[in-house]
mmCIF file with all atom_site columns, C-alpha atoms in Angstrom:
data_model
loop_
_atom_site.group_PDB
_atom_site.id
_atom_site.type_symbol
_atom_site.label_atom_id
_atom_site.label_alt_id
_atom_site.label_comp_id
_atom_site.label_asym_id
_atom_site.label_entity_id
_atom_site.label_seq_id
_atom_site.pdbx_PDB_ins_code
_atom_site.Cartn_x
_atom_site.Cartn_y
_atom_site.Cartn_z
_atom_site.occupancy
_atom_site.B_iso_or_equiv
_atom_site.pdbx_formal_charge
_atom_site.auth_seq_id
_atom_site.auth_comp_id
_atom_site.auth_asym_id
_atom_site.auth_atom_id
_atom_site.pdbx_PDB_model_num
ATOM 1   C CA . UNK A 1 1   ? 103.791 111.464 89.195  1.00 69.00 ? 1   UNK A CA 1
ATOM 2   C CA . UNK A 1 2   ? 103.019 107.844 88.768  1.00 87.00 ? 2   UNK A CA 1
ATOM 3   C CA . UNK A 1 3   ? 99.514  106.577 89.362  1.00 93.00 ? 3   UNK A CA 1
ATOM 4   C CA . UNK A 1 4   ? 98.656  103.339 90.251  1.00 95.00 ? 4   UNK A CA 1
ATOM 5   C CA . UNK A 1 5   ? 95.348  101.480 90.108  1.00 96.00 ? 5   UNK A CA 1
ATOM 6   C CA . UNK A 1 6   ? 94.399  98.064  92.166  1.00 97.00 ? 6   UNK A CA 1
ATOM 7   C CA . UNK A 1 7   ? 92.071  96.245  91.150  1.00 97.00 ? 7   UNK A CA 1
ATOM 8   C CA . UNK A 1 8   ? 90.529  92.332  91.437  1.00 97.00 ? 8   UNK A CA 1
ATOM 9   C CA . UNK A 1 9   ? 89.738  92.341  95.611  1.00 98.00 ? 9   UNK A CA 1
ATOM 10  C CA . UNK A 1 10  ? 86.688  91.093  96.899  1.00 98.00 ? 10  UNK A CA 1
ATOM 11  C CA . UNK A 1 11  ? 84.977  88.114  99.002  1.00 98.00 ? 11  UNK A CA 1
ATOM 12  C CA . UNK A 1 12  ? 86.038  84.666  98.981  1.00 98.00 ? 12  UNK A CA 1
ATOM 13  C CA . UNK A 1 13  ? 85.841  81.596  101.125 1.00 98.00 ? 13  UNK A CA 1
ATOM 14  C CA . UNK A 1 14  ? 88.899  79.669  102.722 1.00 98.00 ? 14  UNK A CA 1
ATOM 15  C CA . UNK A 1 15  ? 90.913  78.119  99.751  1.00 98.00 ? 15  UNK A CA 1
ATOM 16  C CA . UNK A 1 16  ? 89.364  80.263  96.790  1.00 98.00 ? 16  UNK A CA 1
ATOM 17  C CA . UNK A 1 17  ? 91.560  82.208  94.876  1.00 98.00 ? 17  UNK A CA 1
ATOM 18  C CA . UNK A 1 18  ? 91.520  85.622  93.198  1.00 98.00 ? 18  UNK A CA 1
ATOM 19  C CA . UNK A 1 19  ? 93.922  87.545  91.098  1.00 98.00 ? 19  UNK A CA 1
ATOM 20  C CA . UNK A 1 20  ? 94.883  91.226  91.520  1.00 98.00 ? 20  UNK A CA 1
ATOM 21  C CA . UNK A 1 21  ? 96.065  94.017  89.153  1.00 98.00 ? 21  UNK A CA 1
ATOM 22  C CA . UNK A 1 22  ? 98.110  97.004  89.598  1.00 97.00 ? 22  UNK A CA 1
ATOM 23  C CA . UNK A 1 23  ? 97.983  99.628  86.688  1.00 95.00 ? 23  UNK A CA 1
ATOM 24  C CA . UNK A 1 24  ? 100.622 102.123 86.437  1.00 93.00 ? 24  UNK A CA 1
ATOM 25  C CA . UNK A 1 25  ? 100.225 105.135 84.110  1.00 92.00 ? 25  UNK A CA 1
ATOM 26  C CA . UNK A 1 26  ? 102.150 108.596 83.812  1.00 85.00 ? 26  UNK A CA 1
ATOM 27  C CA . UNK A 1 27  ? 106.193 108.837 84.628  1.00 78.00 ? 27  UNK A CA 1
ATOM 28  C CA . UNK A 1 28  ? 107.240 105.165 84.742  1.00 77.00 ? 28  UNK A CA 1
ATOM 29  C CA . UNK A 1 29  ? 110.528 106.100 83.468  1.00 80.00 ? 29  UNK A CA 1
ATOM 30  C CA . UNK A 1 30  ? 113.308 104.549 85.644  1.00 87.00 ? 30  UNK A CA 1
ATOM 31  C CA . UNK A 1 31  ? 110.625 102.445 87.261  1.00 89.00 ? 31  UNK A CA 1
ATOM 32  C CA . UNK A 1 32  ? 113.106 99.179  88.802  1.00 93.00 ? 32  UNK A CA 1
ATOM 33  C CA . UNK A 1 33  ? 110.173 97.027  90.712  1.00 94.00 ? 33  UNK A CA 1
ATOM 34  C CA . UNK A 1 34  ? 106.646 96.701  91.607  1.00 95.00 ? 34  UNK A CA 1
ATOM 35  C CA . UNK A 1 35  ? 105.513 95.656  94.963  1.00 96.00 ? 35  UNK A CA 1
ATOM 36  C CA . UNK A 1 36  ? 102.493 94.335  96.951  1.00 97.00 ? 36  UNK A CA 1
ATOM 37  C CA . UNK A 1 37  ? 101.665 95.186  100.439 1.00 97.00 ? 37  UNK A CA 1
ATOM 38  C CA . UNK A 1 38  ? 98.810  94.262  102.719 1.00 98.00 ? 38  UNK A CA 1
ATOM 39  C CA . UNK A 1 39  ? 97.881  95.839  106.100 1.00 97.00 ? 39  UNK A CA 1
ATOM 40  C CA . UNK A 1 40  ? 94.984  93.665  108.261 1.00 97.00 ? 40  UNK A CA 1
ATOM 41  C CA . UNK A 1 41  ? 92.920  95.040  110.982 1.00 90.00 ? 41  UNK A CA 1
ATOM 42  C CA . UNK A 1 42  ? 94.845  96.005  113.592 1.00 94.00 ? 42  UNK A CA 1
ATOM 43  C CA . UNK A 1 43  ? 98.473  94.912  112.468 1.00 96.00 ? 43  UNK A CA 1
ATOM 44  C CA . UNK A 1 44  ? 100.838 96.745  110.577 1.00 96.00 ? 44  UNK A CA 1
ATOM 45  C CA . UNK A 1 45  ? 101.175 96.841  106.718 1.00 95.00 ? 45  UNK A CA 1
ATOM 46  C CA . UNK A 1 46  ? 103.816 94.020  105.180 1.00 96.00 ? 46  UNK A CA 1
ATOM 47  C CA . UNK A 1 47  ? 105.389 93.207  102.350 1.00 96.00 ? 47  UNK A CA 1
ATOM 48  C CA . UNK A 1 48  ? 104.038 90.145  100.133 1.00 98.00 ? 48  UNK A CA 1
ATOM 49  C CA . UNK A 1 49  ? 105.686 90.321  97.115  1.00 98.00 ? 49  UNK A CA 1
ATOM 50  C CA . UNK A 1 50  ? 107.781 92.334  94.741  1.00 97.00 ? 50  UNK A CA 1
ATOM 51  C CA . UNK A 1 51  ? 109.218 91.611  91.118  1.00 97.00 ? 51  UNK A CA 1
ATOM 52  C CA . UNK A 1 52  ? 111.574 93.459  89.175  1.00 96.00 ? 52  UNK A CA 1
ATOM 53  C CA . UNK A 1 53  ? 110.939 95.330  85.633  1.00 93.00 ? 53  UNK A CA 1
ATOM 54  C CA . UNK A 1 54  ? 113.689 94.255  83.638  1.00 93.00 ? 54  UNK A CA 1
ATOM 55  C CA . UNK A 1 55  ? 114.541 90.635  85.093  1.00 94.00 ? 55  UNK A CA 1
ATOM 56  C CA . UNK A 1 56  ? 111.520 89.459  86.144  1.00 96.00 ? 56  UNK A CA 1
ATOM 57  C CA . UNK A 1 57  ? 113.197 88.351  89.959  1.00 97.00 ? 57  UNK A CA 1
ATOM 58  C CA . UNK A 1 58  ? 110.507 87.680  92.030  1.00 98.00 ? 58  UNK A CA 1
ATOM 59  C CA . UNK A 1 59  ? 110.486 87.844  95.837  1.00 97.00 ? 59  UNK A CA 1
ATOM 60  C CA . UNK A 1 60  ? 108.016 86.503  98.410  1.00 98.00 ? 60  UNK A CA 1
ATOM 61  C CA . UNK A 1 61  ? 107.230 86.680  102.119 1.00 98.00 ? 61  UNK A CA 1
ATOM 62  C CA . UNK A 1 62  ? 107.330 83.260  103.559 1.00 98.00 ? 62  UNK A CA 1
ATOM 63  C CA . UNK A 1 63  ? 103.292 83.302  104.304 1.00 97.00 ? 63  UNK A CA 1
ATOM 64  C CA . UNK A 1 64  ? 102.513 83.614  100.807 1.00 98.00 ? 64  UNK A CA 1
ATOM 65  C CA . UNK A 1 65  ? 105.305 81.817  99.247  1.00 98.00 ? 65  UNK A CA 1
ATOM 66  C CA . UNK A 1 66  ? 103.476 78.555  97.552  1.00 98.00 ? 66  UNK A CA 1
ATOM 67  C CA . UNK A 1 67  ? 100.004 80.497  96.902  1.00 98.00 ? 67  UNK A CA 1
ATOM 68  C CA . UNK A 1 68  ? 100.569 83.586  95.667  1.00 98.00 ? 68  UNK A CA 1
ATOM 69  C CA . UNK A 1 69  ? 102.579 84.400  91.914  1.00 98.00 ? 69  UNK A CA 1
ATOM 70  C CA . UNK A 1 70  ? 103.580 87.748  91.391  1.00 98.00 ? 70  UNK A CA 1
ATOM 71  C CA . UNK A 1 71  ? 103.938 88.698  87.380  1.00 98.00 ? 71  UNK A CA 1
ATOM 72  C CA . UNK A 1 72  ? 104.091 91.595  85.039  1.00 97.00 ? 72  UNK A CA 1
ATOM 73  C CA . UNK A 1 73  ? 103.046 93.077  81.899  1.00 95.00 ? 73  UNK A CA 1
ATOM 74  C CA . UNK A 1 74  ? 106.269 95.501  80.541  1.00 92.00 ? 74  UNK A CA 1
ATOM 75  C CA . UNK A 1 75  ? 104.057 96.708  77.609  1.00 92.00 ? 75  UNK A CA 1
ATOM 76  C CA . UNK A 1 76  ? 100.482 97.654  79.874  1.00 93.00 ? 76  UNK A CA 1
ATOM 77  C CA . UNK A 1 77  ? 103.023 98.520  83.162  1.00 93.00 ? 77  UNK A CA 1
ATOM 78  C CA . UNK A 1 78  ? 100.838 96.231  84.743  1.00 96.00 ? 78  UNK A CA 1
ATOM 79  C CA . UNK A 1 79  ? 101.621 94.186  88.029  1.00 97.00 ? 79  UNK A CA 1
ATOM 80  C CA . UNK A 1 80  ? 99.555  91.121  88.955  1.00 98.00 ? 80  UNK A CA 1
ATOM 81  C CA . UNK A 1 81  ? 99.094  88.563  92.033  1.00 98.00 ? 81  UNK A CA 1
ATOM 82  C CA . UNK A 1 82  ? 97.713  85.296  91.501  1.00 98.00 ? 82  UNK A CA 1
ATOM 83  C CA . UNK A 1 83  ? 96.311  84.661  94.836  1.00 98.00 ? 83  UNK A CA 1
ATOM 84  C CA . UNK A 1 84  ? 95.719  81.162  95.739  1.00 98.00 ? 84  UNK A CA 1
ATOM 85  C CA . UNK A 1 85  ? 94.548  79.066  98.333  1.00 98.00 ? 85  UNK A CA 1
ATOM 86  C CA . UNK A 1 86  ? 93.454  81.910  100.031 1.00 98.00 ? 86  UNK A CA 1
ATOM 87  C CA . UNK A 1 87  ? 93.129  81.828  104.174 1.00 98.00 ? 87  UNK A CA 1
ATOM 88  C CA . UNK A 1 88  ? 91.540  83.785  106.428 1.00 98.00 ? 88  UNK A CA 1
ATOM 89  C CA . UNK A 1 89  ? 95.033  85.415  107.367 1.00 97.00 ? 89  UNK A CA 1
ATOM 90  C CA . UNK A 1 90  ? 94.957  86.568  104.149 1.00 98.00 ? 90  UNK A CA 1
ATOM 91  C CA . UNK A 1 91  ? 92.342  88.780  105.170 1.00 98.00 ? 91  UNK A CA 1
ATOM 92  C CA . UNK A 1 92  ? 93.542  92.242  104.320 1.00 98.00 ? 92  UNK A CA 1
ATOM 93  C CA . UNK A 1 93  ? 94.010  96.031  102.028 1.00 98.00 ? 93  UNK A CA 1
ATOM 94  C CA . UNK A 1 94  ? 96.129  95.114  99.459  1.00 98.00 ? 94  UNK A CA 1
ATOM 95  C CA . UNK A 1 95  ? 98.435  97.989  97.913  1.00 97.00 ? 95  UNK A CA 1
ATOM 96  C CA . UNK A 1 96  ? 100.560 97.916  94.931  1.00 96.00 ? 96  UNK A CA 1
ATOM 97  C CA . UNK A 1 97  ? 103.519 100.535 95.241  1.00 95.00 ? 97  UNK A CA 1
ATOM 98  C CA . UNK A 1 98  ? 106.671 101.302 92.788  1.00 93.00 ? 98  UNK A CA 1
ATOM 99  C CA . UNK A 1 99  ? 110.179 101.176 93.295  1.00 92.00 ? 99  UNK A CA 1
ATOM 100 C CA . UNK A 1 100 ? 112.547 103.667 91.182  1.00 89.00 ? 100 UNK A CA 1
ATOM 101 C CA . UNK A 1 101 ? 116.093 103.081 90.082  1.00 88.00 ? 101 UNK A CA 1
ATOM 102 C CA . UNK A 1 102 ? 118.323 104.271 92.525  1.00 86.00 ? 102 UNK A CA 1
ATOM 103 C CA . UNK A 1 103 ? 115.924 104.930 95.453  1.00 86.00 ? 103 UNK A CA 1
ATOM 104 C CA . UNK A 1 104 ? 115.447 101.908 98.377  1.00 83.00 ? 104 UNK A CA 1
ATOM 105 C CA . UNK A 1 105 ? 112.115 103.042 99.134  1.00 87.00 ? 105 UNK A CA 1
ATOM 106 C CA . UNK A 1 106 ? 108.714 102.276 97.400  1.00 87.00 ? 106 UNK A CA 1
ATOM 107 C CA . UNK A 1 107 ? 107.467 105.903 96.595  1.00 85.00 ? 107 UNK A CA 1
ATOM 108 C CA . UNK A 1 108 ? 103.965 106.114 94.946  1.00 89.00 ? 108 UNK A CA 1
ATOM 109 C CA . UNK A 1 109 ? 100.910 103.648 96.137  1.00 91.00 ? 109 UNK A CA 1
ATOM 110 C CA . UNK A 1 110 ? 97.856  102.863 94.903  1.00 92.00 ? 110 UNK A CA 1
ATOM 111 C CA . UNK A 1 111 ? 94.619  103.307 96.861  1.00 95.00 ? 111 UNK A CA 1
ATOM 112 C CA . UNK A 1 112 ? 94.213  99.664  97.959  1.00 97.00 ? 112 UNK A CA 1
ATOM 113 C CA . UNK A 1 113 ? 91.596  96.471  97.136  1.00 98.00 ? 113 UNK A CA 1
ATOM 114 C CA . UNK A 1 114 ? 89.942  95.135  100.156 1.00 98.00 ? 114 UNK A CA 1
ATOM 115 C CA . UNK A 1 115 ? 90.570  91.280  99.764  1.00 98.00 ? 115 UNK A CA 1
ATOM 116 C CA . UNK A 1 116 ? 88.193  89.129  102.112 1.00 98.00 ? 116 UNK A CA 1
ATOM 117 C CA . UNK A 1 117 ? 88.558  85.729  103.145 1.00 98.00 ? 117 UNK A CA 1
ATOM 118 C CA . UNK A 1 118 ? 86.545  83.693  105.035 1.00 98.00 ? 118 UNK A CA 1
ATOM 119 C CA . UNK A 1 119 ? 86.510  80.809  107.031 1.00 94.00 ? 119 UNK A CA 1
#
């Protein structure tokens, strides 16, 4: 019963940056990580980054790793990606999903921020 809100997409050239949020509300009880996915036009949906409630561990794909920063907010159960030097690669939906104690999988996901960038 978790819902989760992205937020901060939009347009940017080559090399801009942006920074996207991920707002959890209802059961976050148990919650262990946070994670960001992307899916482009015609490829499948990947992992980007993930980072842990209670330790702060951080994880990266090996595309983003330099650019992006993954942090958190305990207190708001807030997620955020600090996007930068942005490429046209980078073009894709972003989605912000949650990861409970005990359970592998990422269960609930956000609707998505459409994250633009061009060349």
């Amino acid at each position: 019963q978790v819902q989760l809100v992205e937020s901060g997409g939009g347009s940017v050239q080559a090399g801009g940056s942006l920074r996207l949020s991920c707002a959890a509300s209802g059961r976050t009880a148990r919650a262990y990580a946070m994670g960001w996915f992307r899916q482009a036009p015609g490829k499948e949906r990947e992992f980007v980054a993930s980072i842990t409630w209670s330790g702060g561990r951080t994880y990266y794909a090996d595309s983003v790793k330099g650019r992006f920063t993954i942090s958190r907010d305990n207190a708001k159960n807030t997620v955020y990606l600090q996007m930068n030097s942005l490429k046209p690669e980078d073009t894709a939906v972003y989605y912000c999903a949650d990861q409970r104690v005990g359970v592998a999988d990422f269960g609930s996901w956000g609707q998505g921020t459409q994250v633009t960038v061009s060349s």
